[in-house]
Amino acid sequence: NQSTYHRLISIHLDSRNTGENTDVFFYHHHRSNSGEKLANRIHQTFARKYQEHQPGRQYSGSVSSRSSLYVIRNTHPPIVFIELGNIQNSRDQRRFVMKNNRQAVANWIAEGILADYRQQ
């Protein structure tokens, strides 16, 4: 029995000015409804989890199409390109360097994927 649910998650760390702190952003191909839905579900999970675990912290991550990126433009299954943050910024680094934070991010991504899978 072959599954029809295929998705690609590409995780990226940006390198910007040291002082530039960024939230987690989600990109999809502009013609991919499935990719957009998945990006929105993962984004909603992040927004909910930030509100739960860091009340009062402003979360400004977003979902948008970004078909100019090579990996998005040249991938056949629906794709979500996740920008985890700025590797040069010490606040962003905590998200992917600290073991518990890295695990939380992985759990939130997985939760969003599972929500998307259940809604298909």
PDB file of C-alpha atoms in Angstrom:
ATOM      1  CA  ASN A   1       0.000   0.000   0.000  1.00  0.00           C
ATOM      2  CA  GLN A   2       1.662   3.192  -1.176  1.00  0.00           C
ATOM      3  CA  SER A   3       1.117   6.409   0.717  1.00  0.00           C
ATOM      4  CA  THR A   4      -0.004   9.510  -1.144  1.00  0.00           C
ATOM      5  CA  TYR A   5       1.174  11.905   1.570  1.00  0.00           C
ATOM      6  CA  HIS A   6       4.606  13.213   0.569  1.00  0.00           C
ATOM      7  CA  ARG A   7       6.150  16.375   1.992  1.00  0.00           C
ATOM      8  CA  LEU A   8       9.647  17.836   2.136  1.00  0.00           C
ATOM      9  CA  ILE A   9      10.845  19.967   5.035  1.00  0.00           C
ATOM     10  CA  SER A  10      13.992  22.017   4.427  1.00  0.00           C
ATOM     11  CA  ILE A  11      15.496  23.595   7.536  1.00  0.00           C
ATOM     12  CA  HIS A  12      17.788  26.578   7.109  1.00  0.00           C
ATOM     13  CA  LEU A  13      19.839  28.876   9.356  1.00  0.00           C
ATOM     14  CA  ASP A  14      20.395  32.351   8.004  1.00  0.00           C
ATOM     15  CA  SER A  15      23.565  34.384   8.504  1.00  0.00           C
ATOM     16  CA  ARG A  16      22.808  38.062   8.961  1.00  0.00           C
ATOM     17  CA  ASN A  17      24.199  40.929  11.004  1.00  0.00           C
ATOM     18  CA  THR A  18      25.043  39.808  14.554  1.00  0.00           C
ATOM     19  CA  GLY A  19      22.499  42.181  16.089  1.00  0.00           C
ATOM     20  CA  GLU A  20      19.598  41.021  13.922  1.00  0.00           C
ATOM     21  CA  ASN A  21      17.259  38.754  15.880  1.00  0.00           C
ATOM     22  CA  THR A  22      14.650  36.894  13.792  1.00  0.00           C
ATOM     23  CA  ASP A  23      11.746  34.579  14.475  1.00  0.00           C
ATOM     24  CA  VAL A  24      11.010  31.331  12.658  1.00  0.00           C
ATOM     25  CA  PHE A  25       9.660  31.876   9.126  1.00  0.00           C
ATOM     26  CA  PHE A  26       7.975  29.389   6.797  1.00  0.00           C
ATOM     27  CA  TYR A  27       8.093  29.500   3.002  1.00  0.00           C
ATOM     28  CA  HIS A  28       6.254  27.480   0.341  1.00  0.00           C
ATOM     29  CA  HIS A  29       5.895  27.457  -3.450  1.00  0.00           C
ATOM     30  CA  HIS A  30       3.267  29.950  -4.608  1.00  0.00           C
ATOM     31  CA  ARG A  31       1.434  27.254  -6.613  1.00  0.00           C
ATOM     32  CA  SER A  32       1.412  24.628  -3.849  1.00  0.00           C
ATOM     33  CA  ASN A  33      -1.777  24.602  -1.796  1.00  0.00           C
ATOM     34  CA  SER A  34      -0.505  21.550   0.109  1.00  0.00           C
ATOM     35  CA  GLY A  35       2.802  23.258   0.909  1.00  0.00           C
ATOM     36  CA  GLU A  36       0.991  26.399   2.037  1.00  0.00           C
ATOM     37  CA  LYS A  37      -1.377  24.420   4.273  1.00  0.00           C
ATOM     38  CA  LEU A  38       1.529  22.558   5.868  1.00  0.00           C
ATOM     39  CA  ALA A  39       3.474  25.798   6.388  1.00  0.00           C
ATOM     40  CA  ASN A  40       0.428  27.368   8.045  1.00  0.00           C
ATOM     41  CA  ARG A  41      -0.121  24.374  10.329  1.00  0.00           C
ATOM     42  CA  ILE A  42       3.499  24.365  11.507  1.00  0.00           C
ATOM     43  CA  HIS A  43       3.386  28.153  11.909  1.00  0.00           C
ATOM     44  CA  GLN A  44       0.178  27.937  13.966  1.00  0.00           C
ATOM     45  CA  THR A  45       1.841  25.333  16.178  1.00  0.00           C
ATOM     46  CA  PHE A  46       4.829  27.647  16.750  1.00  0.00           C
ATOM     47  CA  ALA A  47       2.586  30.633  17.518  1.00  0.00           C
ATOM     48  CA  ARG A  48       0.542  28.583  20.005  1.00  0.00           C
ATOM     49  CA  LYS A  49       3.645  27.091  21.661  1.00  0.00           C
ATOM     50  CA  TYR A  50       5.388  30.466  21.972  1.00  0.00           C
ATOM     51  CA  GLN A  51       2.253  31.881  23.599  1.00  0.00           C
ATOM     52  CA  GLU A  52       2.109  28.896  25.959  1.00  0.00           C
ATOM     53  CA  HIS A  53       5.810  28.728  26.885  1.00  0.00           C
ATOM     54  CA  GLN A  54       6.790  32.400  26.588  1.00  0.00           C
ATOM     55  CA  PRO A  55       3.671  34.437  27.406  1.00  0.00           C
ATOM     56  CA  GLY A  56       4.087  38.098  26.621  1.00  0.00           C
ATOM     57  CA  ARG A  57       6.813  37.447  24.041  1.00  0.00           C
ATOM     58  CA  GLN A  58       5.897  38.870  20.665  1.00  0.00           C
ATOM     59  CA  TYR A  59       6.152  36.160  17.971  1.00  0.00           C
ATOM     60  CA  SER A  60       6.514  37.667  14.510  1.00  0.00           C
ATOM     61  CA  GLY A  61       7.181  34.561  12.405  1.00  0.00           C
ATOM     62  CA  SER A  62       5.131  34.301   9.238  1.00  0.00           C
ATOM     63  CA  VAL A  63       4.191  32.168   6.241  1.00  0.00           C
ATOM     64  CA  SER A  64       4.763  33.341   2.688  1.00  0.00           C
ATOM     65  CA  SER A  65       5.529  32.078  -0.789  1.00  0.00           C
ATOM     66  CA  ARG A  66       9.157  32.211  -1.797  1.00  0.00           C
ATOM     67  CA  SER A  67       9.384  30.504  -5.176  1.00  0.00           C
ATOM     68  CA  SER A  68      12.688  32.216  -5.977  1.00  0.00           C
ATOM     69  CA  LEU A  69      14.579  29.858  -3.630  1.00  0.00           C
ATOM     70  CA  TYR A  70      16.224  27.033  -5.589  1.00  0.00           C
ATOM     71  CA  VAL A  71      15.112  24.227  -3.269  1.00  0.00           C
ATOM     72  CA  ILE A  72      11.483  25.407  -3.364  1.00  0.00           C
ATOM     73  CA  ARG A  73      11.470  25.983  -7.115  1.00  0.00           C
ATOM     74  CA  ASN A  74      13.010  22.568  -7.900  1.00  0.00           C
ATOM     75  CA  THR A  75      11.260  20.214  -5.478  1.00  0.00           C
ATOM     76  CA  HIS A  76       8.410  18.015  -6.649  1.00  0.00           C
ATOM     77  CA  PRO A  77       6.587  17.119  -3.404  1.00  0.00           C
ATOM     78  CA  PRO A  78       5.010  19.984  -1.453  1.00  0.00           C
ATOM     79  CA  ILE A  79       7.791  21.719   0.448  1.00  0.00           C
ATOM     80  CA  VAL A  80       8.071  23.907   3.513  1.00  0.00           C
ATOM     81  CA  PHE A  81      11.327  25.818   3.841  1.00  0.00           C
ATOM     82  CA  ILE A  82      11.825  26.726   7.495  1.00  0.00           C
ATOM     83  CA  GLU A  83      14.094  29.641   8.368  1.00  0.00           C
ATOM     84  CA  LEU A  84      15.039  28.887  12.002  1.00  0.00           C
ATOM     85  CA  GLY A  85      16.875  32.114  12.679  1.00  0.00           C
ATOM     86  CA  ASN A  86      20.126  34.021  12.400  1.00  0.00           C
ATOM     87  CA  ILE A  87      23.164  31.923  13.310  1.00  0.00           C
ATOM     88  CA  GLN A  88      25.104  35.138  14.035  1.00  0.00           C
ATOM     89  CA  ASN A  89      22.636  36.325  16.699  1.00  0.00           C
ATOM     90  CA  SER A  90      23.128  34.995  20.253  1.00  0.00           C
ATOM     91  CA  ARG A  91      19.368  35.058  21.035  1.00  0.00           C
ATOM     92  CA  ASP A  92      18.567  33.072  17.879  1.00  0.00           C
ATOM     93  CA  GLN A  93      21.422  30.661  18.578  1.00  0.00           C
ATOM     94  CA  ARG A  94      19.652  29.518  21.751  1.00  0.00           C
ATOM     95  CA  ARG A  95      16.876  28.117  19.544  1.00  0.00           C
ATOM     96  CA  PHE A  96      19.170  25.617  17.813  1.00  0.00           C
ATOM     97  CA  VAL A  97      22.238  25.260  20.053  1.00  0.00           C
ATOM     98  CA  MET A  98      20.592  24.505  23.397  1.00  0.00           C
ATOM     99  CA  LYS A  99      19.497  20.863  23.540  1.00  0.00           C
ATOM    100  CA  ASN A 100      16.059  21.483  25.122  1.00  0.00           C
ATOM    101  CA  ASN A 101      15.243  24.347  22.741  1.00  0.00           C
ATOM    102  CA  ARG A 102      16.335  22.304  19.727  1.00  0.00           C
ATOM    103  CA  GLN A 103      14.127  19.423  20.887  1.00  0.00           C
ATOM    104  CA  ALA A 104      11.171  21.778  21.408  1.00  0.00           C
ATOM    105  CA  VAL A 105      11.565  23.119  17.855  1.00  0.00           C
ATOM    106  CA  ALA A 106      11.704  19.548  16.501  1.00  0.00           C
ATOM    107  CA  ASN A 107       8.601  18.598  18.509  1.00  0.00           C
ATOM    108  CA  TRP A 108       6.683  21.639  17.258  1.00  0.00           C
ATOM    109  CA  ILE A 109       7.594  20.910  13.638  1.00  0.00           C
ATOM    110  CA  ALA A 110       6.502  17.281  14.098  1.00  0.00           C
ATOM    111  CA  GLU A 111       3.237  18.387  15.723  1.00  0.00           C
ATOM    112  CA  GLY A 112       2.485  20.663  12.769  1.00  0.00           C
ATOM    113  CA  ILE A 113       3.254  17.882  10.291  1.00  0.00           C
ATOM    114  CA  LEU A 114       0.993  15.449  12.142  1.00  0.00           C
ATOM    115  CA  ALA A 115      -1.823  18.016  12.213  1.00  0.00           C
ATOM    116  CA  ASP A 116      -1.403  18.494   8.466  1.00  0.00           C
ATOM    117  CA  TYR A 117      -1.373  14.731   7.834  1.00  0.00           C
ATOM    118  CA  ARG A 118      -4.567  14.237   9.838  1.00  0.00           C
ATOM    119  CA  GLN A 119      -6.354  17.016   7.905  1.00  0.00           C
ATOM    120  CA  GLN A 120      -5.578  15.716   4.416  1.00  0.00           C
TER     121      GLN A 120
END
